[in-house]
Amino acid sequence: MSWVALAGGVGGAKFARGLVKIAQQQQQTLHIIVNTGDDFSMHGLAISPDIDTMLYTLSGAANPDTGWGIAEDTFAAHNQLAKLGGESWFWLGDRDLATHIMRTQLLRAGRTLTQVTSYLAQRLGVPNHAQILPMTNDPVATELLSNGAWLAFQEYFVKLRHDVPISAVRFQGIESAQITAEVSAAVAAAEILFFCPSNPLVSIEPILATGAMRALLTAKKNIPRVGVSPIIGGKALKGPADRMMTELGAESSALGVARYYRDILDIFVLDSEDAALQSAVEQETGMRVIVADTVMRNEEDSVRLAEYIIQKL
Ligand code: FO1
């Protein structure tokens, strides 16, 4: 038996962490399909932020305060790079740099991003029954249109602290990007499909837009397909998902997210704060609603949430 989860960013990794524990208890394999639209190059290194956030979270190494990078990492190399005139707006810890150096080296040696990710997961101690799968091995770069200029994702998100209005999103390279064989096999074998509480526009959408992904998921009507709202009380817990939805013409609410996923999912998880939206979501989208406490402050919260949802399917 196996499950599939789509994820990106910190919220996605936190929920995936809970799913991994329940999958272990139920002797399941969990295939986590991760967004690679945030990937970029810095200091000549190949950086995959959403993959690394997933690697570090599932191996227990993630910085608990930021959700990204490695706990207690140091920044000697980062500071020296700044001294040498290198870019310093994107903080890369010394241990984190080892990941990027190793990934860059293996990619240059001809390994695919999927092979590199599997290698790093094994070296970092991610449980074997959790498979972290990049959505594609092909280059995809999320860009956002702001005041007439297209911004690379990390430039928007980190350098400009997503403090600029956007009017459009695009995924450069998506037309020729293909989902990997591992991803299509995972979807084919899946007995439950999860959308983690990630940004619908720039974490989940790039995955859906890759190759035949959307069609594959829409066709899987015979299994429970459940999404967890990343928006609570109209706000995103972390990052700009709420503002981005408003700026791109969607409603920044759990109902707005449910509308976004209505063609693919049949079950939607609202936070208890949004319980009043239950009938609107059910009537407008036809999805079954589960109301739960979806804020994950620690691993116990993640496991409790995953367990609660799975029991309700
Ligand atoms: N996010 C920030 O806001 N500031 C940073 O300096 C930063 C560095 C960083 C380094 C490695 C990494 O894997 C992620 C990092 N992030 C940082 C998060 C990154 O912007 C992710 O794209 C977000 O988590 C959204 O997915």
mmCIF file of N, CA and C and ligand atoms in Angstrom, residues 8-11 35 37-40 47-54 56 66-70 75 78 88-93 96 100 103 153-155 157-159 161-162 199 202-203 238-240, ligand 1:
data_model
loop_
_atom_site.group_PDB
_atom_site.id
_atom_site.type_symbol
_atom_site.label_atom_id
_atom_site.label_comp_id
_atom_site.label_asym_id
_atom_site.label_seq_id
_atom_site.Cartn_x
_atom_site.Cartn_y
_atom_site.Cartn_z
ATOM 1 N N GLY A 8 5.189 21.610 -0.764
ATOM 2 C CA GLY A 8 6.257 22.598 -0.998
ATOM 3 C C GLY A 8 6.312 23.463 0.240
ATOM 4 N N GLY A 9 7.437 24.043 0.508
ATOM 5 C CA GLY A 9 7.557 24.998 1.605
ATOM 6 C C GLY A 9 7.499 24.359 2.985
ATOM 7 N N VAL A 10 7.457 25.228 3.984
ATOM 8 C CA VAL A 10 7.580 24.796 5.376
ATOM 9 C C VAL A 10 6.316 24.085 5.852
ATOM 10 N N GLY A 11 5.140 24.637 5.513
ATOM 11 C CA GLY A 11 3.876 24.018 5.953
ATOM 12 C C GLY A 11 3.721 22.633 5.378
ATOM 13 N N ASN A 35 7.672 20.350 -4.946
ATOM 14 C CA ASN A 35 7.832 21.443 -5.910
ATOM 15 C C ASN A 35 9.311 21.755 -6.138
ATOM 16 N N GLY A 37 9.948 24.417 -8.399
ATOM 17 C CA GLY A 37 9.912 25.735 -9.045
ATOM 18 C C GLY A 37 10.699 26.803 -8.308
ATOM 19 N N ASP A 38 10.999 26.536 -7.023
ATOM 20 C CA ASP A 38 11.782 27.509 -6.228
ATOM 21 C C ASP A 38 13.280 27.342 -6.474
ATOM 22 N N ASP A 39 13.652 26.286 -7.237
ATOM 23 C CA ASP A 39 15.081 25.974 -7.391
ATOM 24 C C ASP A 39 15.791 27.115 -8.114
ATOM 25 N N PHE A 40 17.053 27.345 -7.727
ATOM 26 C CA PHE A 40 17.845 28.371 -8.403
ATOM 27 C C PHE A 40 19.315 28.123 -8.121
ATOM 28 N N ILE A 47 20.554 24.938 -5.913
ATOM 29 C CA ILE A 47 19.832 24.994 -4.646
ATOM 30 C C ILE A 47 18.368 24.620 -4.878
ATOM 31 N N SER A 48 17.867 23.683 -4.078
ATOM 32 C CA SER A 48 16.478 23.222 -4.199
ATOM 33 C C SER A 48 15.793 23.415 -2.848
ATOM 34 N N PRO A 49 15.313 24.626 -2.562
ATOM 35 C CA PRO A 49 14.820 24.939 -1.222
ATOM 36 C C PRO A 49 13.697 24.038 -0.716
ATOM 37 N N ASP A 50 12.686 23.755 -1.558
ATOM 38 C CA ASP A 50 11.571 22.941 -1.049
ATOM 39 C C ASP A 50 11.999 21.495 -0.817
ATOM 40 N N ILE A 51 12.897 20.984 -1.655
ATOM 41 C CA ILE A 51 13.425 19.628 -1.438
ATOM 42 C C ILE A 51 14.242 19.601 -0.151
ATOM 43 N N ASP A 52 15.072 20.619 0.055
ATOM 44 C CA ASP A 52 15.911 20.641 1.265
ATOM 45 C C ASP A 52 15.070 20.816 2.528
ATOM 46 N N THR A 53 14.035 21.649 2.461
ATOM 47 C CA THR A 53 13.152 21.806 3.626
ATOM 48 C C THR A 53 12.523 20.457 3.971
ATOM 49 N N MET A 54 12.157 19.687 2.953
ATOM 50 C CA MET A 54 11.573 18.355 3.174
ATOM 51 C C MET A 54 12.642 17.399 3.724
ATOM 52 N N TYR A 56 15.386 18.075 5.407
ATOM 53 C CA TYR A 56 15.800 18.439 6.767
ATOM 54 C C TYR A 56 14.664 18.171 7.762
ATOM 55 N N THR A 66 12.872 28.749 11.777
ATOM 56 C CA THR A 66 12.587 29.244 10.425
ATOM 57 C C THR A 66 11.841 28.200 9.595
ATOM 58 N N GLY A 67 12.086 26.903 9.916
ATOM 59 C CA GLY A 67 11.469 25.847 9.097
ATOM 60 C C GLY A 67 12.362 25.448 7.942
ATOM 61 N N TRP A 68 13.316 26.332 7.607
ATOM 62 C CA TRP A 68 14.238 25.963 6.507
ATOM 63 C C TRP A 68 15.673 26.001 7.050
ATOM 64 N N GLY A 69 16.628 25.428 6.287
ATOM 65 C CA GLY A 69 18.000 25.374 6.766
ATOM 66 C C GLY A 69 18.130 24.357 7.893
ATOM 67 N N ILE A 70 19.349 24.251 8.435
ATOM 68 C CA ILE A 70 19.663 23.212 9.420
ATOM 69 C C ILE A 70 19.770 23.847 10.811
ATOM 70 N N PHE A 75 27.345 30.291 10.030
ATOM 71 C CA PHE A 75 27.341 31.030 8.760
ATOM 72 C C PHE A 75 28.713 31.621 8.451
ATOM 73 N N HIS A 78 29.165 31.828 4.698
ATOM 74 C CA HIS A 78 28.249 32.860 4.196
ATOM 75 C C HIS A 78 28.846 34.250 4.426
ATOM 76 N N SER A 88 24.703 38.007 -0.488
ATOM 77 C CA SER A 88 24.482 37.534 0.889
ATOM 78 C C SER A 88 23.024 37.685 1.328
ATOM 79 N N TRP A 89 22.107 37.948 0.394
ATOM 80 C CA TRP A 89 20.695 38.119 0.813
ATOM 81 C C TRP A 89 20.032 36.768 1.066
ATOM 82 N N PHE A 90 20.625 35.668 0.527
ATOM 83 C CA PHE A 90 20.044 34.342 0.721
ATOM 84 C C PHE A 90 20.970 33.596 1.672
ATOM 85 N N TRP A 91 20.485 33.363 2.892
ATOM 86 C CA TRP A 91 21.349 32.849 3.959
ATOM 87 C C TRP A 91 21.593 31.351 3.814
ATOM 88 N N LEU A 92 22.852 30.978 3.577
ATOM 89 C CA LEU A 92 23.223 29.571 3.414
ATOM 90 C C LEU A 92 24.193 29.195 4.522
ATOM 91 N N GLY A 93 23.724 28.342 5.430
ATOM 92 C CA GLY A 93 24.572 27.894 6.542
ATOM 93 C C GLY A 93 25.674 26.966 6.059
ATOM 94 N N ASP A 96 24.347 23.519 5.510
ATOM 95 C CA ASP A 96 23.431 23.584 4.364
ATOM 96 C C ASP A 96 24.240 23.642 3.070
ATOM 97 N N HIS A 100 24.297 21.632 -0.842
ATOM 98 C CA HIS A 100 24.293 22.230 -2.189
ATOM 99 C C HIS A 100 25.555 21.832 -2.964
ATOM 100 N N ARG A 103 24.990 18.192 -4.007
ATOM 101 C CA ARG A 103 23.993 18.097 -5.077
ATOM 102 C C ARG A 103 24.589 18.604 -6.398
ATOM 103 N N PHE A 153 11.707 33.571 -8.268
ATOM 104 C CA PHE A 153 10.968 33.306 -7.037
ATOM 105 C C PHE A 153 11.713 33.765 -5.785
ATOM 106 N N GLN A 154 12.988 33.338 -5.630
ATOM 107 C CA GLN A 154 13.696 33.685 -4.397
ATOM 108 C C GLN A 154 13.979 35.192 -4.309
ATOM 109 N N GLU A 155 14.091 35.838 -5.444
ATOM 110 C CA GLU A 155 14.285 37.296 -5.443
ATOM 111 C C GLU A 155 13.028 37.950 -4.849
ATOM 112 N N PHE A 157 10.654 36.294 -2.993
ATOM 113 C CA PHE A 157 10.294 35.771 -1.675
ATOM 114 C C PHE A 157 11.272 36.215 -0.585
ATOM 115 N N VAL A 158 12.590 36.181 -0.910
ATOM 116 C CA VAL A 158 13.608 36.446 0.119
ATOM 117 C C VAL A 158 14.220 37.845 -0.042
ATOM 118 N N LYS A 159 14.744 38.114 -1.266
ATOM 119 C CA LYS A 159 15.453 39.393 -1.434
ATOM 120 C C LYS A 159 14.497 40.579 -1.202
ATOM 121 N N ARG A 161 11.576 40.175 0.222
ATOM 122 C CA ARG A 161 10.700 39.785 1.330
ATOM 123 C C ARG A 161 9.230 39.764 0.922
ATOM 124 N N HIS A 162 8.956 39.325 -0.292
ATOM 125 C CA HIS A 162 7.619 39.287 -0.910
ATOM 126 C C HIS A 162 6.805 40.534 -0.555
ATOM 127 N N ASN A 199 1.428 26.591 -0.295
ATOM 128 C CA ASN A 199 0.902 27.691 -1.111
ATOM 129 C C ASN A 199 0.316 27.127 -2.405
ATOM 130 N N VAL A 202 2.138 28.712 -5.834
ATOM 131 C CA VAL A 202 3.559 28.562 -6.182
ATOM 132 C C VAL A 202 4.214 27.326 -5.577
ATOM 133 N N SER A 203 3.428 26.523 -4.819
ATOM 134 C CA SER A 203 3.989 25.243 -4.345
ATOM 135 C C SER A 203 3.241 24.072 -4.960
ATOM 136 N N LYS A 238 2.298 31.201 7.329
ATOM 137 C CA LYS A 238 3.684 31.593 7.031
ATOM 138 C C LYS A 238 3.726 31.970 5.556
ATOM 139 N N GLY A 239 4.441 32.963 5.186
ATOM 140 C CA GLY A 239 4.590 33.317 3.774
ATOM 141 C C GLY A 239 3.387 34.090 3.242
ATOM 142 N N PRO A 240 3.430 34.412 1.951
ATOM 143 C CA PRO A 240 2.491 35.388 1.364
ATOM 144 C C PRO A 240 1.304 34.748 0.642
HETATM 145 N N1 FO1 B 1 13.956 32.062 3.317
HETATM 146 C C1 FO1 B 1 14.153 33.340 3.767
HETATM 147 O O1 FO1 B 1 13.166 34.044 4.032
HETATM 148 N N2 FO1 B 1 15.428 33.853 3.935
HETATM 149 C C2 FO1 B 1 16.542 33.137 3.652
HETATM 150 O O2 FO1 B 1 17.663 33.646 3.788
HETATM 151 C C3 FO1 B 1 16.365 31.782 3.201
HETATM 152 C C4 FO1 B 1 17.471 30.949 2.937
HETATM 153 C C5 FO1 B 1 17.229 29.607 2.585
HETATM 154 C C6 FO1 B 1 18.299 28.740 2.393
HETATM 155 C C7 FO1 B 1 18.071 27.414 2.043
HETATM 156 C C8 FO1 B 1 16.772 26.956 1.879
HETATM 157 O O3 FO1 B 1 16.539 25.653 1.550
HETATM 158 C C9 FO1 B 1 15.661 27.804 2.062
HETATM 159 C C10 FO1 B 1 15.897 29.133 2.421
HETATM 160 N N3 FO1 B 1 14.823 30.004 2.625
HETATM 161 C C11 FO1 B 1 15.029 31.292 3.054
HETATM 162 C C12 FO1 B 1 13.417 29.540 2.425
HETATM 163 C C13 FO1 B 1 13.173 29.554 0.937
HETATM 164 O O4 FO1 B 1 13.006 30.880 0.491
HETATM 165 C C14 FO1 B 1 11.949 28.720 0.504
HETATM 166 O O5 FO1 B 1 11.754 28.875 -0.833
HETATM 167 C C15 FO1 B 1 10.662 29.097 1.284
HETATM 168 O O6 FO1 B 1 10.662 28.243 2.380
HETATM 169 C C16 FO1 B 1 9.385 28.880 0.465
HETATM 170 O O7 FO1 B 1 9.382 27.627 -0.100
#
